[in-house]
Amino acid sequence: MITRSCPCGLPEAYEKCCGRFHTGAAAAPTPEALMRSRYSAFVRGDTAYLLRTWHPRTRPEPLDLDPGMRWTGLEILETTGGSAFHSTGTVTFRASYRGGALHERSRFERVDGAWVYVDGDFLD
């Protein structure tokens, strides 16, 4: 059996890293973990997980992913808030794809105890 490292950039196997969030076996404990798992969901085309972890107030319907998009890497640049004592947090990141990069500061909130993506500001 070949174990591949997680698309989010951490050295763990996908199943032990973001895969457990995707299957619902665990919930992302911080906004950064949620950001990484959402990036991995974009890489894998997992729209169900992306919608499930999107704030109901800002969630699109439907979510149409570009099947030609090839994500190539994630770099976390800064995080604020997001601890067990916070109800909000931000993650600034750069997600690379074939032909460019997306630089965003994403906002996260807790809804019913779980972190969800609210929205973000494009940077650069």
PDB file of C-alpha atoms in Angstrom:
ATOM      1  CA  MET A   1       0.000   0.000   0.000  1.00  0.00           C
ATOM      2  CA  ILE A   2       1.323   3.424  -0.980  1.00  0.00           C
ATOM      3  CA  THR A   3       0.792   6.132   1.628  1.00  0.00           C
ATOM      4  CA  ARG A   4       0.811   9.602   0.164  1.00  0.00           C
ATOM      5  CA  SER A   5       1.524  12.730   2.166  1.00  0.00           C
ATOM      6  CA  CYS A   6      -1.385  15.092   2.612  1.00  0.00           C
ATOM      7  CA  PRO A   7      -2.002  17.725  -0.094  1.00  0.00           C
ATOM      8  CA  CYS A   8      -2.121  20.409   2.648  1.00  0.00           C
ATOM      9  CA  GLY A   9       1.676  20.341   2.917  1.00  0.00           C
ATOM     10  CA  LEU A  10       2.037  18.645   6.297  1.00  0.00           C
ATOM     11  CA  PRO A  11       4.172  15.477   6.277  1.00  0.00           C
ATOM     12  CA  GLU A  12       1.427  13.165   7.573  1.00  0.00           C
ATOM     13  CA  ALA A  13      -0.476  10.712   5.390  1.00  0.00           C
ATOM     14  CA  TYR A  14      -3.731  12.114   3.978  1.00  0.00           C
ATOM     15  CA  GLU A  15      -5.846   9.625   5.977  1.00  0.00           C
ATOM     16  CA  LYS A  16      -4.303  10.728   9.297  1.00  0.00           C
ATOM     17  CA  CYS A  17      -4.239  14.419   8.371  1.00  0.00           C
ATOM     18  CA  CYS A  18      -7.055  16.089   6.378  1.00  0.00           C
ATOM     19  CA  GLY A  19      -8.721  12.820   5.370  1.00  0.00           C
ATOM     20  CA  ARG A  20     -10.145  12.329   8.873  1.00  0.00           C
ATOM     21  CA  PHE A  21     -11.830  15.748   8.622  1.00  0.00           C
ATOM     22  CA  HIS A  22     -13.163  14.981   5.131  1.00  0.00           C
ATOM     23  CA  THR A  23     -14.777  11.729   6.292  1.00  0.00           C
ATOM     24  CA  GLY A  24     -16.278  13.389   9.382  1.00  0.00           C
ATOM     25  CA  ALA A  25     -14.265  11.197  11.778  1.00  0.00           C
ATOM     26  CA  ALA A  26     -12.914  14.390  13.385  1.00  0.00           C
ATOM     27  CA  ALA A  27     -13.487  18.149  13.227  1.00  0.00           C
ATOM     28  CA  ALA A  28     -10.711  20.621  12.446  1.00  0.00           C
ATOM     29  CA  PRO A  29      -9.606  22.003  15.851  1.00  0.00           C
ATOM     30  CA  THR A  30      -8.331  25.389  14.573  1.00  0.00           C
ATOM     31  CA  PRO A  31      -8.926  27.740  11.641  1.00  0.00           C
ATOM     32  CA  GLU A  32      -5.499  26.770  10.259  1.00  0.00           C
ATOM     33  CA  ALA A  33      -6.399  23.067  10.351  1.00  0.00           C
ATOM     34  CA  LEU A  34      -9.708  23.885   8.653  1.00  0.00           C
ATOM     35  CA  MET A  35      -7.917  26.001   6.023  1.00  0.00           C
ATOM     36  CA  ARG A  36      -5.520  23.141   5.304  1.00  0.00           C
ATOM     37  CA  SER A  37      -8.367  20.632   5.085  1.00  0.00           C
ATOM     38  CA  ARG A  38     -10.344  22.909   2.763  1.00  0.00           C
ATOM     39  CA  TYR A  39      -7.284  23.314   0.517  1.00  0.00           C
ATOM     40  CA  SER A  40      -6.978  19.509   0.411  1.00  0.00           C
ATOM     41  CA  ALA A  41     -10.695  19.308  -0.438  1.00  0.00           C
ATOM     42  CA  PHE A  42     -10.142  21.700  -3.369  1.00  0.00           C
ATOM     43  CA  VAL A  43      -7.228  19.523  -4.531  1.00  0.00           C
ATOM     44  CA  ARG A  44      -9.417  16.396  -4.323  1.00  0.00           C
ATOM     45  CA  GLY A  45     -12.596  18.014  -5.686  1.00  0.00           C
ATOM     46  CA  ASP A  46     -14.543  17.305  -2.472  1.00  0.00           C
ATOM     47  CA  THR A  47     -17.372  19.846  -2.861  1.00  0.00           C
ATOM     48  CA  ALA A  48     -19.468  18.187  -0.120  1.00  0.00           C
ATOM     49  CA  TYR A  49     -16.786  18.920   2.488  1.00  0.00           C
ATOM     50  CA  LEU A  50     -16.255  22.457   1.198  1.00  0.00           C
ATOM     51  CA  LEU A  51     -19.971  23.221   1.474  1.00  0.00           C
ATOM     52  CA  ARG A  52     -20.243  21.530   4.897  1.00  0.00           C
ATOM     53  CA  THR A  53     -17.429  23.718   6.269  1.00  0.00           C
ATOM     54  CA  TRP A  54     -18.698  26.986   4.730  1.00  0.00           C
ATOM     55  CA  HIS A  55     -20.657  29.382   6.953  1.00  0.00           C
ATOM     56  CA  PRO A  56     -24.396  29.096   6.165  1.00  0.00           C
ATOM     57  CA  ARG A  57     -24.558  32.902   5.803  1.00  0.00           C
ATOM     58  CA  THR A  58     -21.992  32.998   2.955  1.00  0.00           C
ATOM     59  CA  ARG A  59     -22.184  29.477   1.476  1.00  0.00           C
ATOM     60  CA  PRO A  60     -22.677  29.422  -2.315  1.00  0.00           C
ATOM     61  CA  GLU A  61     -25.105  27.074  -3.973  1.00  0.00           C
ATOM     62  CA  PRO A  62     -24.128  25.316  -6.007  1.00  0.00           C
ATOM     63  CA  LEU A  63     -20.344  25.172  -5.773  1.00  0.00           C
ATOM     64  CA  ASP A  64     -18.852  24.513  -9.188  1.00  0.00           C
ATOM     65  CA  LEU A  65     -15.155  23.637  -9.166  1.00  0.00           C
ATOM     66  CA  ASP A  66     -13.034  23.959 -12.293  1.00  0.00           C
ATOM     67  CA  PRO A  67     -12.054  20.367 -13.193  1.00  0.00           C
ATOM     68  CA  GLY A  68      -8.962  21.702 -14.999  1.00  0.00           C
ATOM     69  CA  MET A  69      -7.580  23.491 -11.923  1.00  0.00           C
ATOM     70  CA  ARG A  70      -4.363  21.884 -10.643  1.00  0.00           C
ATOM     71  CA  TRP A  71      -3.383  23.046  -7.157  1.00  0.00           C
ATOM     72  CA  THR A  72       0.343  22.685  -6.496  1.00  0.00           C
ATOM     73  CA  GLY A  73       1.004  23.895  -2.946  1.00  0.00           C
ATOM     74  CA  LEU A  74      -0.161  25.705   0.171  1.00  0.00           C
ATOM     75  CA  GLU A  75       1.831  28.149   2.283  1.00  0.00           C
ATOM     76  CA  ILE A  76       0.361  29.452   5.569  1.00  0.00           C
ATOM     77  CA  LEU A  77       1.679  32.991   6.081  1.00  0.00           C
ATOM     78  CA  GLU A  78      -0.097  34.165   9.264  1.00  0.00           C
ATOM     79  CA  THR A  79      -2.847  33.161  11.678  1.00  0.00           C
ATOM     80  CA  THR A  80      -4.749  35.226  14.263  1.00  0.00           C
ATOM     81  CA  GLY A  81      -7.180  34.056  16.929  1.00  0.00           C
ATOM     82  CA  GLY A  82      -8.595  30.604  16.484  1.00  0.00           C
ATOM     83  CA  SER A  83      -7.629  29.029  19.796  1.00  0.00           C
ATOM     84  CA  ALA A  84      -9.997  27.101  22.057  1.00  0.00           C
ATOM     85  CA  PHE A  85     -10.782  30.473  23.695  1.00  0.00           C
ATOM     86  CA  HIS A  86     -11.700  32.309  20.469  1.00  0.00           C
ATOM     87  CA  SER A  87     -14.892  32.387  18.414  1.00  0.00           C
ATOM     88  CA  THR A  88     -13.183  33.893  15.343  1.00  0.00           C
ATOM     89  CA  GLY A  89      -9.850  33.598  13.582  1.00  0.00           C
ATOM     90  CA  THR A  90      -8.046  34.447  10.364  1.00  0.00           C
ATOM     91  CA  VAL A  91      -5.593  32.579   8.176  1.00  0.00           C
ATOM     92  CA  THR A  92      -3.487  34.360   5.568  1.00  0.00           C
ATOM     93  CA  PHE A  93      -2.203  31.954   2.948  1.00  0.00           C
ATOM     94  CA  ARG A  94      -0.848  31.544  -0.554  1.00  0.00           C
ATOM     95  CA  ALA A  95      -2.242  28.643  -2.574  1.00  0.00           C
ATOM     96  CA  SER A  96      -0.311  27.916  -5.737  1.00  0.00           C
ATOM     97  CA  TYR A  97      -1.802  26.424  -8.856  1.00  0.00           C
ATOM     98  CA  ARG A  98      -0.467  25.666 -12.290  1.00  0.00           C
ATOM     99  CA  GLY A  99      -0.108  29.150 -13.798  1.00  0.00           C
ATOM    100  CA  GLY A 100      -0.376  31.321 -10.692  1.00  0.00           C
ATOM    101  CA  ALA A 101      -1.229  31.722  -7.030  1.00  0.00           C
ATOM    102  CA  LEU A 102      -4.107  32.814  -4.830  1.00  0.00           C
ATOM    103  CA  HIS A 103      -3.169  35.040  -1.873  1.00  0.00           C
ATOM    104  CA  GLU A 104      -6.015  35.464   0.630  1.00  0.00           C
ATOM    105  CA  ARG A 105      -6.788  36.376   4.233  1.00  0.00           C
ATOM    106  CA  SER A 106      -9.668  34.097   5.189  1.00  0.00           C
ATOM    107  CA  ARG A 107     -12.074  34.658   8.075  1.00  0.00           C
ATOM    108  CA  PHE A 108     -13.382  31.788  10.195  1.00  0.00           C
ATOM    109  CA  GLU A 109     -16.057  31.591  12.898  1.00  0.00           C
ATOM    110  CA  ARG A 110     -17.372  28.909  15.211  1.00  0.00           C
ATOM    111  CA  VAL A 111     -20.885  27.687  14.433  1.00  0.00           C
ATOM    112  CA  ASP A 112     -22.313  25.187  16.919  1.00  0.00           C
ATOM    113  CA  GLY A 113     -18.783  24.624  18.214  1.00  0.00           C
ATOM    114  CA  ALA A 114     -17.215  23.835  14.818  1.00  0.00           C
ATOM    115  CA  TRP A 115     -14.942  26.106  12.796  1.00  0.00           C
ATOM    116  CA  VAL A 116     -16.331  27.207   9.432  1.00  0.00           C
ATOM    117  CA  TYR A 117     -15.035  29.400   6.608  1.00  0.00           C
ATOM    118  CA  VAL A 118     -16.859  32.745   6.380  1.00  0.00           C
ATOM    119  CA  ASP A 119     -15.156  34.673   3.580  1.00  0.00           C
ATOM    120  CA  GLY A 120     -11.851  36.194   2.597  1.00  0.00           C
ATOM    121  CA  ASP A 121     -10.047  39.160   1.117  1.00  0.00           C
ATOM    122  CA  PHE A 122      -7.787  38.684  -1.877  1.00  0.00           C
ATOM    123  CA  LEU A 123      -4.340  40.192  -1.317  1.00  0.00           C
ATOM    124  CA  ASP A 124      -1.693  41.323  -3.854  1.00  0.00           C
TER     125      ASP A 124
END
